[in-house]
C-alpha cells in the first residue's frame, strides 16, 4: 500500500493557540485526525510527525527512504534557513510537497526565501489547515500517475 509521511517542523505543536490570526485555531492533533480520515478514503497509509529540532527532521527524512513513497513537509521556520533539510531531501530522492498554512510570499521578506522549493515537487501554501488535505490528494495523484 502507498505510504506517505507528513512531517511538521518547529512550533507547529502549538497550532491552535499560536498566532491564531495567522495560523488559525485548528490544532495539530485536529489536522492529524483530518489527514488520517482523508488517507483512509484515498486508500493510503499515513505517518504524521512533528519535531522541533532540525536534526530530528533530517532523521525522519532519511528513514522515509525505506518506509514511505512521498513526503509532505511543513518545515516551519527551517524552510527559510535549512540547507541540511534541502540536502536530506535531495539525498533520499522521494517526491516532496512543501506545505505552509500561511501564504509565506505575502508575509515578511525573510519568509520569501525557501531552501525546500528548489528540491520540491511543488508547493501548497496559504490554505490554512485545509492545505494538508490538498497536499495529500496532490501527492496521491502524483504517485498514481508515476506508477
Ligand atoms: C509556516 C510558515 C513559516 O514561515 C513559519 O516559520 C512557520 C509556519 C506555515 O505553515 O505557514 O512556522 O511554515
PDB file of C-alpha atoms and ligand atoms in Angstrom:
ATOM      1  CA  UNK A   1       0.000   0.000   0.000  1.00  0.00           C
ATOM      2  CA  UNK A   2       1.202   3.510  -0.805  1.00  0.00           C
ATOM      3  CA  UNK A   3       2.645   5.171   2.286  1.00  0.00           C
ATOM      4  CA  UNK A   4       3.019   8.901   2.860  1.00  0.00           C
ATOM      5  CA  UNK A   5       4.870  10.806   5.583  1.00  0.00           C
ATOM      6  CA  UNK A   6       3.627  14.189   6.775  1.00  0.00           C
ATOM      7  CA  UNK A   7       6.458  15.898   8.646  1.00  0.00           C
ATOM      8  CA  UNK A   8       5.943  19.086  10.641  1.00  0.00           C
ATOM      9  CA  UNK A   9       8.688  21.362  11.904  1.00  0.00           C
ATOM     10  CA  UNK A  10       9.269  23.699  14.853  1.00  0.00           C
ATOM     11  CA  UNK A  11       6.462  25.404  16.755  1.00  0.00           C
ATOM     12  CA  UNK A  12       3.734  23.605  14.820  1.00  0.00           C
ATOM     13  CA  UNK A  13       2.948  21.638  18.002  1.00  0.00           C
ATOM     14  CA  UNK A  14       1.499  24.950  19.263  1.00  0.00           C
ATOM     15  CA  UNK A  15      -1.082  25.269  16.480  1.00  0.00           C
ATOM     16  CA  UNK A  16      -4.471  26.284  17.826  1.00  0.00           C
ATOM     17  CA  UNK A  17      -3.024  28.808  20.255  1.00  0.00           C
ATOM     18  CA  UNK A  18      -0.023  30.101  18.266  1.00  0.00           C
ATOM     19  CA  UNK A  19      -0.828  33.371  16.437  1.00  0.00           C
ATOM     20  CA  UNK A  20      -4.371  32.204  15.544  1.00  0.00           C
ATOM     21  CA  UNK A  21      -4.823  35.265  13.313  1.00  0.00           C
ATOM     22  CA  UNK A  22      -2.041  33.868  11.089  1.00  0.00           C
ATOM     23  CA  UNK A  23      -2.310  30.094  11.554  1.00  0.00           C
ATOM     24  CA  UNK A  24      -5.955  29.537  12.555  1.00  0.00           C
ATOM     25  CA  UNK A  25      -7.409  27.768  15.574  1.00  0.00           C
ATOM     26  CA  UNK A  26      -7.173  24.166  14.388  1.00  0.00           C
ATOM     27  CA  UNK A  27      -4.730  22.136  16.484  1.00  0.00           C
ATOM     28  CA  UNK A  28      -2.075  19.824  15.035  1.00  0.00           C
ATOM     29  CA  UNK A  29      -3.928  16.903  16.557  1.00  0.00           C
ATOM     30  CA  UNK A  30      -7.137  18.005  14.708  1.00  0.00           C
ATOM     31  CA  UNK A  31      -5.096  18.212  11.496  1.00  0.00           C
ATOM     32  CA  UNK A  32      -3.692  14.738  12.054  1.00  0.00           C
ATOM     33  CA  UNK A  33      -7.216  13.329  12.540  1.00  0.00           C
ATOM     34  CA  UNK A  34      -8.367  15.066   9.364  1.00  0.00           C
ATOM     35  CA  UNK A  35      -5.391  13.667   7.426  1.00  0.00           C
ATOM     36  CA  UNK A  36      -5.869  10.128   8.735  1.00  0.00           C
ATOM     37  CA  UNK A  37      -9.526  10.211   7.627  1.00  0.00           C
ATOM     38  CA  UNK A  38      -8.527  11.546   4.194  1.00  0.00           C
ATOM     39  CA  UNK A  39      -5.753   8.927   3.868  1.00  0.00           C
ATOM     40  CA  UNK A  40      -8.209   6.130   4.633  1.00  0.00           C
ATOM     41  CA  UNK A  41     -10.611   7.420   1.973  1.00  0.00           C
ATOM     42  CA  UNK A  42      -7.730   7.656  -0.529  1.00  0.00           C
ATOM     43  CA  UNK A  43      -6.519   4.128   0.315  1.00  0.00           C
ATOM     44  CA  UNK A  44      -3.049   5.108   1.532  1.00  0.00           C
ATOM     45  CA  UNK A  45      -1.138   4.675   4.786  1.00  0.00           C
ATOM     46  CA  UNK A  46      -0.094   7.827   6.610  1.00  0.00           C
ATOM     47  CA  UNK A  47       2.577   8.595   9.210  1.00  0.00           C
ATOM     48  CA  UNK A  48       2.333  12.002  10.885  1.00  0.00           C
ATOM     49  CA  UNK A  49       5.159  13.548  12.928  1.00  0.00           C
ATOM     50  CA  UNK A  50       6.204  16.869  14.435  1.00  0.00           C
ATOM     51  CA  UNK A  51       9.738  17.778  15.540  1.00  0.00           C
ATOM     52  CA  UNK A  52      11.151  20.991  16.942  1.00  0.00           C
ATOM     53  CA  UNK A  53      14.759  20.176  16.100  1.00  0.00           C
ATOM     54  CA  UNK A  54      16.346  20.211  12.670  1.00  0.00           C
ATOM     55  CA  UNK A  55      18.410  17.039  13.183  1.00  0.00           C
ATOM     56  CA  UNK A  56      15.338  15.012  14.152  1.00  0.00           C
ATOM     57  CA  UNK A  57      13.650  16.200  10.952  1.00  0.00           C
ATOM     58  CA  UNK A  58      16.680  15.134   8.899  1.00  0.00           C
ATOM     59  CA  UNK A  59      16.479  11.690  10.585  1.00  0.00           C
ATOM     60  CA  UNK A  60      12.782  11.342   9.626  1.00  0.00           C
ATOM     61  CA  UNK A  61      13.587  12.229   6.006  1.00  0.00           C
ATOM     62  CA  UNK A  62      16.420   9.662   5.870  1.00  0.00           C
ATOM     63  CA  UNK A  63      14.214   6.950   7.404  1.00  0.00           C
ATOM     64  CA  UNK A  64      11.451   7.725   4.896  1.00  0.00           C
ATOM     65  CA  UNK A  65      13.612   6.399   2.056  1.00  0.00           C
ATOM     66  CA  UNK A  66      12.865   2.797   3.103  1.00  0.00           C
ATOM     67  CA  UNK A  67       9.375   3.254   4.523  1.00  0.00           C
ATOM     68  CA  UNK A  68       7.419   5.867   2.530  1.00  0.00           C
ATOM     69  CA  UNK A  69       6.646   6.762  -1.085  1.00  0.00           C
ATOM     70  CA  UNK A  70       6.393  10.529  -0.637  1.00  0.00           C
ATOM     71  CA  UNK A  71       6.772  13.291   1.955  1.00  0.00           C
ATOM     72  CA  UNK A  72       4.586  16.291   2.728  1.00  0.00           C
ATOM     73  CA  UNK A  73       6.787  18.751   4.567  1.00  0.00           C
ATOM     74  CA  UNK A  74       5.816  21.793   6.582  1.00  0.00           C
ATOM     75  CA  UNK A  75       9.313  22.681   7.745  1.00  0.00           C
ATOM     76  CA  UNK A  76       8.146  25.812   9.594  1.00  0.00           C
ATOM     77  CA  UNK A  77      10.932  28.384  10.000  1.00  0.00           C
ATOM     78  CA  UNK A  78      13.580  25.847   8.865  1.00  0.00           C
ATOM     79  CA  UNK A  79      12.112  26.338   5.379  1.00  0.00           C
ATOM     80  CA  UNK A  80      13.898  29.667   5.238  1.00  0.00           C
ATOM     81  CA  UNK A  81      17.239  28.587   6.747  1.00  0.00           C
ATOM     82  CA  UNK A  82      17.964  24.887   6.390  1.00  0.00           C
ATOM     83  CA  UNK A  83      20.461  23.675   3.832  1.00  0.00           C
ATOM     84  CA  UNK A  84      20.508  20.432   5.886  1.00  0.00           C
ATOM     85  CA  UNK A  85      16.840  19.739   5.109  1.00  0.00           C
ATOM     86  CA  UNK A  86      17.379  20.626   1.447  1.00  0.00           C
ATOM     87  CA  UNK A  87      20.311  18.196   1.241  1.00  0.00           C
ATOM     88  CA  UNK A  88      18.355  15.469   3.055  1.00  0.00           C
ATOM     89  CA  UNK A  89      15.541  15.765   0.507  1.00  0.00           C
ATOM     90  CA  UNK A  90      17.994  15.619  -2.401  1.00  0.00           C
ATOM     91  CA  UNK A  91      19.647  12.562  -0.840  1.00  0.00           C
ATOM     92  CA  UNK A  92      16.538  10.401  -0.449  1.00  0.00           C
ATOM     93  CA  UNK A  93      15.089  11.091  -3.910  1.00  0.00           C
ATOM     94  CA  UNK A  94      11.464  10.890  -2.765  1.00  0.00           C
ATOM     95  CA  UNK A  95       8.811  13.312  -4.039  1.00  0.00           C
ATOM     96  CA  UNK A  96       8.306  16.118  -1.520  1.00  0.00           C
ATOM     97  CA  UNK A  97       5.452  18.615  -1.381  1.00  0.00           C
ATOM     98  CA  UNK A  98       6.355  21.795   0.519  1.00  0.00           C
ATOM     99  CA  UNK A  99       3.403  22.923   2.610  1.00  0.00           C
ATOM    100  CA  UNK A 100       2.604  26.061   4.605  1.00  0.00           C
ATOM    101  CA  UNK A 101      -0.566  27.083   6.375  1.00  0.00           C
ATOM    102  CA  UNK A 102       0.057  30.745   5.648  1.00  0.00           C
ATOM    103  CA  UNK A 103       0.912  32.347   2.313  1.00  0.00           C
ATOM    104  CA  UNK A 104       4.594  32.890   3.057  1.00  0.00           C
ATOM    105  CA  UNK A 105       5.052  35.007  -0.081  1.00  0.00           C
ATOM    106  CA  UNK A 106       2.532  37.523   1.239  1.00  0.00           C
ATOM    107  CA  UNK A 107       4.396  37.866   4.558  1.00  0.00           C
ATOM    108  CA  UNK A 108       7.757  39.269   5.702  1.00  0.00           C
ATOM    109  CA  UNK A 109      10.539  39.216   3.124  1.00  0.00           C
ATOM    110  CA  UNK A 110      12.636  36.681   5.087  1.00  0.00           C
ATOM    111  CA  UNK A 111       9.823  34.156   4.534  1.00  0.00           C
ATOM    112  CA  UNK A 112      10.054  34.544   0.747  1.00  0.00           C
ATOM    113  CA  UNK A 113      13.264  32.513   0.620  1.00  0.00           C
ATOM    114  CA  UNK A 114      12.734  28.747   0.692  1.00  0.00           C
ATOM    115  CA  UNK A 115      15.526  26.167   0.705  1.00  0.00           C
ATOM    116  CA  UNK A 116      12.867  23.489   0.186  1.00  0.00           C
ATOM    117  CA  UNK A 117      11.203  24.772  -3.011  1.00  0.00           C
ATOM    118  CA  UNK A 118      14.149  24.040  -5.370  1.00  0.00           C
ATOM    119  CA  UNK A 119      14.085  20.356  -4.391  1.00  0.00           C
ATOM    120  CA  UNK A 120      10.300  20.000  -4.002  1.00  0.00           C
ATOM    121  CA  UNK A 121       7.796  18.586  -6.436  1.00  0.00           C
ATOM    122  CA  UNK A 122       5.523  21.539  -5.711  1.00  0.00           C
ATOM    123  CA  UNK A 123       4.360  23.989  -3.069  1.00  0.00           C
ATOM    124  CA  UNK A 124       0.957  24.422  -1.413  1.00  0.00           C
ATOM    125  CA  UNK A 125       0.608  27.451   0.833  1.00  0.00           C
ATOM    126  CA  UNK A 126      -1.990  29.866   2.113  1.00  0.00           C
ATOM    127  CA  UNK A 127      -4.946  27.484   2.547  1.00  0.00           C
ATOM    128  CA  UNK A 128      -4.643  27.034   6.315  1.00  0.00           C
ATOM    129  CA  UNK A 129      -5.294  23.567   7.740  1.00  0.00           C
ATOM    130  CA  UNK A 130      -7.112  22.540   4.541  1.00  0.00           C
ATOM    131  CA  UNK A 131      -3.744  22.673   2.773  1.00  0.00           C
ATOM    132  CA  UNK A 132      -2.803  19.384   4.461  1.00  0.00           C
ATOM    133  CA  UNK A 133      -5.666  17.556   2.762  1.00  0.00           C
ATOM    134  CA  UNK A 134      -4.938  19.313  -0.555  1.00  0.00           C
ATOM    135  CA  UNK A 135      -1.309  18.173  -0.299  1.00  0.00           C
ATOM    136  CA  UNK A 136      -2.311  14.614   0.463  1.00  0.00           C
ATOM    137  CA  UNK A 137      -4.576  14.476  -2.608  1.00  0.00           C
ATOM    138  CA  UNK A 138      -1.872  16.052  -4.780  1.00  0.00           C
ATOM    139  CA  UNK A 139       0.718  13.511  -3.579  1.00  0.00           C
ATOM    140  CA  UNK A 140      -1.588  10.533  -4.134  1.00  0.00           C
ATOM    141  CA  UNK A 141      -2.435  11.791  -7.626  1.00  0.00           C
ATOM    142  CA  UNK A 142       1.270  12.255  -8.398  1.00  0.00           C
ATOM    143  CA  UNK A 143       2.204   8.776  -7.158  1.00  0.00           C
ATOM    144  CA  UNK A 144      -0.659   7.191  -9.112  1.00  0.00           C
ATOM    145  CA  UNK A 145       0.455   8.992 -12.281  1.00  0.00           C
ATOM    146  CA  UNK A 146       4.014   7.667 -11.761  1.00  0.00           C
ATOM    147  CA  UNK A 147       3.024   4.025 -11.167  1.00  0.00           C
TER     148      UNK A 147
HETATM  149  C1  LIG B   1       4.811  28.142   8.254  1.00  0.00           C
HETATM  150  C2  LIG B   1       5.402  29.441   7.699  1.00  0.00           C
HETATM  151  C3  LIG B   1       6.792  29.691   8.247  1.00  0.00           C
HETATM  152  O1  LIG B   1       7.314  30.906   7.739  1.00  0.00           O
HETATM  153  C4  LIG B   1       6.752  29.794   9.764  1.00  0.00           C
HETATM  154  O2  LIG B   1       8.043  29.946  10.285  1.00  0.00           O
HETATM  155  C5  LIG B   1       6.059  28.634  10.390  1.00  0.00           C
HETATM  156  C6  LIG B   1       4.826  28.141   9.779  1.00  0.00           C
HETATM  157  C7  LIG B   1       3.345  27.955   7.814  1.00  0.00           C
HETATM  158  O3  LIG B   1       2.877  26.833   7.900  1.00  0.00           O
HETATM  159  O4  LIG B   1       2.686  28.911   7.414  1.00  0.00           O
HETATM  160  O5  LIG B   1       6.455  28.153  11.433  1.00  0.00           O
HETATM  161  O6  LIG B   1       5.569  27.055   7.766  1.00  0.00           O
END
